[in-house]
Short mmCIF file of C-alpha atoms and ligand atoms in Angstrom, two decimals:
data_model
loop_
_atom_site.label_atom_id
_atom_site.label_comp_id
_atom_site.label_asym_id
_atom_site.label_seq_id
_atom_site.Cartn_x
_atom_site.Cartn_y
_atom_site.Cartn_z
CA UNK A 1 98.97 29.10 43.50
CA UNK A 2 95.40 28.99 42.20
CA UNK A 3 93.72 30.98 45.01
CA UNK A 4 96.30 33.70 45.61
CA UNK A 5 94.80 36.85 47.22
CA UNK A 6 91.45 35.10 47.74
CA UNK A 7 89.61 35.08 51.06
CA UNK A 8 87.38 32.14 51.98
CA UNK A 9 84.97 31.18 54.73
CA UNK A 10 84.65 27.41 55.22
CA UNK A 11 81.93 26.33 57.65
CA UNK A 12 82.54 23.29 59.85
CA UNK A 13 86.26 23.39 59.06
CA UNK A 14 87.69 22.04 62.31
CA UNK A 15 87.35 18.43 61.18
CA UNK A 16 86.33 16.15 58.32
CA UNK A 17 85.74 17.39 54.79
CA UNK A 18 85.65 21.08 55.81
CA UNK A 19 89.09 20.86 57.40
CA UNK A 20 90.56 19.24 54.27
CA UNK A 21 89.04 21.99 52.10
CA UNK A 22 90.34 24.76 54.40
CA UNK A 23 93.86 23.31 54.30
CA UNK A 24 93.63 22.77 50.54
CA UNK A 25 92.54 26.37 49.96
CA UNK A 26 95.35 27.68 52.18
CA UNK A 27 97.92 25.58 50.28
CA UNK A 28 96.67 27.33 47.12
CA UNK A 29 97.21 30.76 48.70
CA UNK A 30 93.79 31.67 50.09
CA UNK A 31 93.32 33.20 53.53
CA UNK A 32 90.71 31.11 55.38
CA UNK A 33 88.12 31.75 58.07
CA UNK A 34 87.98 28.33 59.76
CA UNK A 35 84.48 28.11 61.22
CA UNK A 36 83.55 25.67 63.98
CA UNK A 37 80.57 25.30 66.30
CA UNK A 38 81.88 23.01 69.08
CA UNK A 39 85.32 21.75 67.97
CA UNK A 40 87.39 24.74 69.11
CA UNK A 41 90.56 22.70 69.68
CA UNK A 42 90.42 21.11 66.23
CA UNK A 43 89.74 24.46 64.55
CA UNK A 44 92.71 26.06 66.35
CA UNK A 45 94.79 23.06 65.30
CA UNK A 46 93.77 23.53 61.65
CA UNK A 47 94.80 27.20 61.89
CA UNK A 48 98.17 26.16 63.40
CA UNK A 49 98.71 23.71 60.55
CA UNK A 50 97.94 26.41 57.98
CA UNK A 51 100.23 28.99 59.56
CA UNK A 52 103.00 26.36 59.86
CA UNK A 53 103.35 26.32 56.07
CA UNK A 54 103.09 30.12 55.78
CA UNK A 55 99.32 30.29 55.14
CA UNK A 56 96.81 32.68 56.69
CA UNK A 57 93.80 31.54 58.74
CA UNK A 58 91.68 32.42 61.75
CA UNK A 59 89.30 30.19 63.73
CA UNK A 60 85.84 31.68 64.33
CA UNK A 61 83.05 30.12 66.39
CA UNK A 62 79.53 30.35 64.97
CA UNK A 63 76.57 27.99 64.91
CA UNK A 64 75.43 28.18 61.26
CA UNK A 65 71.85 27.43 62.38
CA UNK A 66 71.76 30.76 64.24
CA UNK A 67 71.39 33.53 61.66
CA UNK A 68 72.54 36.19 64.14
CA UNK A 69 75.94 34.45 64.33
CA UNK A 70 76.62 34.73 60.57
CA UNK A 71 77.77 38.31 60.93
CA UNK A 72 80.79 37.10 62.95
CA UNK A 73 82.04 35.02 60.02
CA UNK A 74 81.75 37.75 57.41
CA UNK A 75 83.21 40.35 59.79
CA UNK A 76 86.20 38.08 60.51
CA UNK A 77 86.95 37.75 56.78
CA UNK A 78 86.84 41.51 56.32
CA UNK A 79 88.66 42.47 59.52
CA UNK A 80 91.47 39.91 59.29
CA UNK A 81 91.92 39.61 55.53
CA UNK A 82 90.16 42.64 53.98
CA UNK A 83 87.88 40.81 51.55
CA UNK A 84 85.51 37.90 50.96
CA UNK A 85 85.57 35.96 47.70
CA UNK A 86 84.64 32.36 48.53
CA UNK A 87 82.07 30.73 50.81
CA UNK A 88 81.96 26.97 51.36
CA UNK A 89 78.75 25.80 53.03
CA UNK A 90 80.18 22.56 54.39
CA UNK A 91 78.81 22.23 57.95
CA UNK A 92 76.20 19.51 58.12
CA UNK A 93 74.59 16.94 60.39
CA UNK A 94 73.00 13.54 59.72
CA UNK A 95 70.69 11.98 62.31
CA UNK A 96 69.63 8.34 61.90
CA UNK A 97 65.88 8.05 62.45
CA UNK A 98 63.33 5.85 60.65
CA UNK A 99 60.54 7.87 59.02
CA UNK A 100 57.92 6.28 61.28
CA UNK A 101 59.80 7.48 64.38
CA UNK A 102 60.97 10.88 63.08
CA UNK A 103 60.64 13.83 65.43
CA UNK A 104 59.95 17.47 64.76
CA UNK A 105 63.14 18.30 66.71
CA UNK A 106 65.25 16.38 64.16
CA UNK A 107 63.44 18.16 61.34
CA UNK A 108 64.03 21.65 62.84
CA UNK A 109 67.66 20.95 63.73
CA UNK A 110 68.65 19.30 60.45
CA UNK A 111 66.91 21.85 58.26
CA UNK A 112 68.42 24.64 60.38
CA UNK A 113 72.02 23.43 60.02
CA UNK A 114 71.91 21.90 56.52
CA UNK A 115 69.60 24.28 54.64
CA UNK A 116 68.36 27.43 56.40
CA UNK A 117 71.83 28.29 57.73
CA UNK A 118 73.56 27.90 54.33
CA UNK A 119 70.76 29.82 52.57
CA UNK A 120 71.00 32.89 54.80
CA UNK A 121 74.78 32.74 55.15
CA UNK A 122 74.97 32.68 51.34
CA UNK A 123 72.87 35.83 51.24
CA UNK A 124 75.04 37.61 53.77
CA UNK A 125 78.21 36.55 51.93
CA UNK A 126 76.77 37.49 48.53
CA UNK A 127 75.93 40.99 49.77
CA UNK A 128 79.61 41.45 50.62
CA UNK A 129 80.91 39.71 47.46
CA UNK A 130 78.94 42.21 45.37
CA UNK A 131 81.32 44.90 46.61
CA UNK A 132 84.33 42.87 45.44
CA UNK A 133 83.03 42.28 41.91
CA UNK A 134 81.78 38.71 42.38
CA UNK A 135 82.67 35.48 44.12
CA UNK A 136 82.15 31.76 44.50
CA UNK A 137 79.69 29.91 46.70
CA UNK A 138 80.25 26.16 47.03
CA UNK A 139 77.67 23.97 48.73
CA UNK A 140 78.75 20.60 50.09
CA UNK A 141 75.70 18.50 49.33
CA UNK A 142 75.66 14.69 49.00
CA UNK A 143 74.86 11.89 46.57
CA UNK A 144 71.68 11.81 48.67
CA UNK A 145 70.55 14.97 46.88
CA UNK A 146 69.26 12.54 44.25
CA UNK A 147 69.36 9.10 45.91
CA UNK A 148 67.25 8.54 49.03
CA UNK A 149 68.91 7.05 52.10
CA UNK A 150 67.10 4.63 54.39
CA UNK A 151 66.48 6.02 57.92
CA UNK A 152 67.85 9.44 56.92
CA UNK A 153 64.89 10.95 55.03
CA UNK A 154 65.28 14.36 56.67
CA UNK A 155 69.01 14.49 55.82
CA UNK A 156 68.28 13.52 52.21
CA UNK A 157 65.50 16.12 51.99
CA UNK A 158 67.97 18.85 53.07
CA UNK A 159 70.48 17.75 50.44
CA UNK A 160 67.80 17.63 47.72
CA UNK A 161 66.85 21.14 48.83
CA UNK A 162 70.47 22.20 48.69
CA UNK A 163 70.65 21.17 45.04
CA UNK A 164 67.68 23.44 44.22
CA UNK A 165 69.23 26.16 46.36
CA UNK A 166 72.41 25.90 44.27
CA UNK A 167 70.46 26.24 41.02
CA UNK A 168 68.17 29.00 42.29
CA UNK A 169 70.96 31.17 43.68
CA UNK A 170 73.08 30.57 40.56
CA UNK A 171 70.17 31.84 38.47
CA UNK A 172 69.84 35.06 40.46
CA UNK A 173 73.51 35.74 41.18
CA UNK A 174 74.95 35.08 37.71
CA UNK A 175 74.56 38.68 36.61
CA UNK A 176 76.60 39.69 39.67
CA UNK A 177 79.38 37.25 38.72
CA UNK A 178 78.81 35.16 41.83
CA UNK A 179 79.00 31.48 40.85
CA UNK A 180 77.08 28.97 42.93
CA UNK A 181 77.89 25.28 42.62
CA UNK A 182 77.63 22.06 44.62
CA UNK A 183 79.96 19.21 45.36
CA UNK A 184 78.12 16.00 46.19
CA UNK A 185 80.36 13.50 47.95
CA UNK A 186 79.71 9.77 48.09
CA UNK A 187 80.97 7.70 51.06
CA UNK A 188 83.83 9.66 52.63
CA UNK A 189 85.29 8.30 55.87
CA UNK A 190 84.73 10.97 58.57
CA UNK A 191 83.22 11.18 62.07
CA UNK A 192 79.81 11.31 60.34
CA UNK A 193 79.94 7.66 59.28
CA UNK A 194 82.94 6.13 61.11
CA UNK A 195 80.68 4.28 63.57
CA UNK A 196 78.23 2.91 61.01
CA UNK A 197 81.03 1.87 58.64
CA UNK A 198 82.74 -0.03 61.45
CA UNK A 199 79.69 -2.22 62.04
CA UNK A 200 80.26 -5.80 60.80
CA UNK A 201 79.82 -6.17 57.07
CA UNK A 202 79.04 -2.51 56.42
CA UNK A 203 82.33 -1.51 54.80
CA UNK A 204 82.07 -4.52 52.44
CA UNK A 205 78.45 -3.68 51.63
CA UNK A 206 79.34 -0.07 50.76
CA UNK A 207 82.47 -1.10 48.83
CA UNK A 208 80.37 -3.46 46.71
CA UNK A 209 78.43 -0.44 45.51
CA UNK A 210 81.48 1.69 44.65
CA UNK A 211 82.97 0.95 41.22
CA UNK A 212 86.27 2.57 42.31
CA UNK A 213 86.46 -0.06 45.11
CA UNK A 214 87.52 2.17 47.96
CA UNK A 215 85.87 4.40 50.56
CA UNK A 216 86.66 8.07 49.91
CA UNK A 217 88.88 10.29 52.03
CA UNK A 218 88.23 13.98 52.83
CA UNK A 219 91.24 14.81 50.64
CA UNK A 220 89.30 13.42 47.64
CA UNK A 221 86.94 16.42 47.83
CA UNK A 222 89.67 19.07 47.77
CA UNK A 223 90.42 19.04 44.02
CA UNK A 224 86.82 19.76 43.06
CA UNK A 225 86.58 22.47 45.75
CA UNK A 226 89.75 24.25 44.57
CA UNK A 227 88.53 24.06 40.96
CA UNK A 228 85.13 25.57 41.85
CA UNK A 229 86.80 28.28 43.99
CA UNK A 230 89.33 29.24 41.31
CA UNK A 231 89.08 31.23 38.09
CA UNK A 232 89.42 27.91 36.18
CA UNK A 233 85.67 27.44 36.75
CA UNK A 234 84.63 30.98 35.87
CA UNK A 235 81.92 29.88 33.39
CA UNK A 236 80.58 27.10 35.66
CA UNK A 237 77.51 27.92 37.74
CA UNK A 238 74.48 25.99 38.96
CA UNK A 239 76.40 22.74 38.57
CA UNK A 240 76.90 19.74 40.83
CA UNK A 241 80.12 17.73 40.78
CA UNK A 242 79.65 14.20 42.12
CA UNK A 243 82.80 12.97 43.86
CA UNK A 244 81.74 9.44 44.71
CA UNK A 245 83.98 6.86 43.01
CA UNK A 246 80.98 6.02 40.83
CA UNK A 247 78.64 5.18 43.75
CA UNK A 248 75.64 6.75 42.03
CA UNK A 249 76.10 4.50 38.99
CA UNK A 250 75.01 1.47 40.97
P1 LIG B 301 81.79 15.53 60.17
O1 LIG B 301 83.17 14.97 60.21
O2 LIG B 301 80.75 15.00 61.08
O3 LIG B 301 81.91 17.11 60.36
C1 LIG B 301 80.79 17.92 60.45
C2 LIG B 301 81.25 19.34 60.52
O4 LIG B 301 80.08 20.19 60.55
C3 LIG B 301 82.07 19.63 61.76
O5 LIG B 301 83.17 20.44 61.42
C4 LIG B 301 81.09 20.39 62.65
O6 LIG B 301 81.72 21.37 63.47
C5 LIG B 301 80.24 21.10 61.61
N1 LIG B 301 78.95 21.49 62.17
C6 LIG B 301 77.93 20.70 62.58
N2 LIG B 301 76.92 21.44 63.05
C7 LIG B 301 77.32 22.75 62.94
C8 LIG B 301 76.72 23.98 63.24
N3 LIG B 301 75.49 24.04 63.77
N4 LIG B 301 77.40 25.12 62.98
C9 LIG B 301 78.65 25.07 62.45
N5 LIG B 301 79.28 23.93 62.15
C10 LIG B 301 78.61 22.78 62.39
O7 LIG B 301 81.15 15.39 58.74
P2 LIG B 301 81.75 15.45 57.27
O8 LIG B 301 81.63 14.09 56.71
O9 LIG B 301 83.05 16.15 57.22
O10 LIG B 301 80.61 16.33 56.59
C11 LIG B 301 80.84 17.59 55.99
C12 LIG B 301 79.76 17.82 54.95
O11 LIG B 301 79.87 16.81 53.93
C13 LIG B 301 78.33 17.73 55.49
O12 LIG B 301 77.54 18.73 54.92
C14 LIG B 301 77.89 16.35 55.02
O13 LIG B 301 76.49 16.27 54.87
C15 LIG B 301 78.61 16.25 53.71
N6 LIG B 301 78.76 14.86 53.23
C16 LIG B 301 79.54 13.97 53.91
C17 LIG B 301 79.63 12.67 53.41
C18 LIG B 301 80.48 11.60 54.07
O14 LIG B 301 80.43 10.45 53.62
N7 LIG B 301 81.24 11.92 55.10
C19 LIG B 301 78.94 12.30 52.27
C20 LIG B 301 78.16 13.23 51.62
C21 LIG B 301 78.07 14.51 52.11
P3 LIG B 301 81.85 21.18 65.08
O15 LIG B 301 82.59 19.92 65.29
O16 LIG B 301 82.60 22.41 65.50
O17 LIG B 301 80.45 21.14 65.61
#
């Protein structure tokens, strides 16, 4: 077990990529705070699945956009499992809106969930990790941290910002032995893109751009997440791992 005695918070872990990471961490021995904002039933279900194979987990509601709610997540890790070693900033939203029609509400909401929330939650978590001799912060970014995406400029801007956040925090937290890295997924089939991928011709269009010739699954992200959470990556910080079947090559 590569994460034995480790305690992790995974944001947005009721469904999609976050859920797969939470389950993957628990299979490797970590105790997991399964965060959700609205999907209470799915988060409770993820906890049930983890406990069914002997793992430890608790579901905790918190909107990552609301800084006052971050305390609940850190407190849950400490109260239930006595430590905090790993934070995965996974929760994210993507709103389709052409630049010429973009609203300030979309800007505020997307930056709040995708960037401001992770930034301040990282700080809160890092303050606690200091007391445990270090830790790992993993940001779930996107291939759109370097490649722009039509009609999702604000989303892409948050992911570009997340890459600089990863590097900046890694620079400052290295001396405290807190590693900060990103995973940038390509096209992974989740609720985020299920509708757009089901539109006629879209799956084929995306597949044509993926050298590996398949759409990714949330499970594809787990290996990189476990590696970055484990001691195997102890000299890796400020890095981004692209898990995209080669999408960025095209
Ligand atoms: P998803 O299935 O739509 O899940 C989004 C998750 O984020 C849900 O668990 C949701 O929780 C949570 N969330 C949203 N707003 C939140 C908030 N304010 N506070 C707390 N949690 C919140 O999407 P996904 O594909 O798994 O995406 C996960 C991450 O991967 C995102 O950061 C996304 O940008 C990134 N990513 C995805 C892809 C892809 O192709 N799917 C590609 C690149 C990057 P609730 O349901 O409880 O609200």
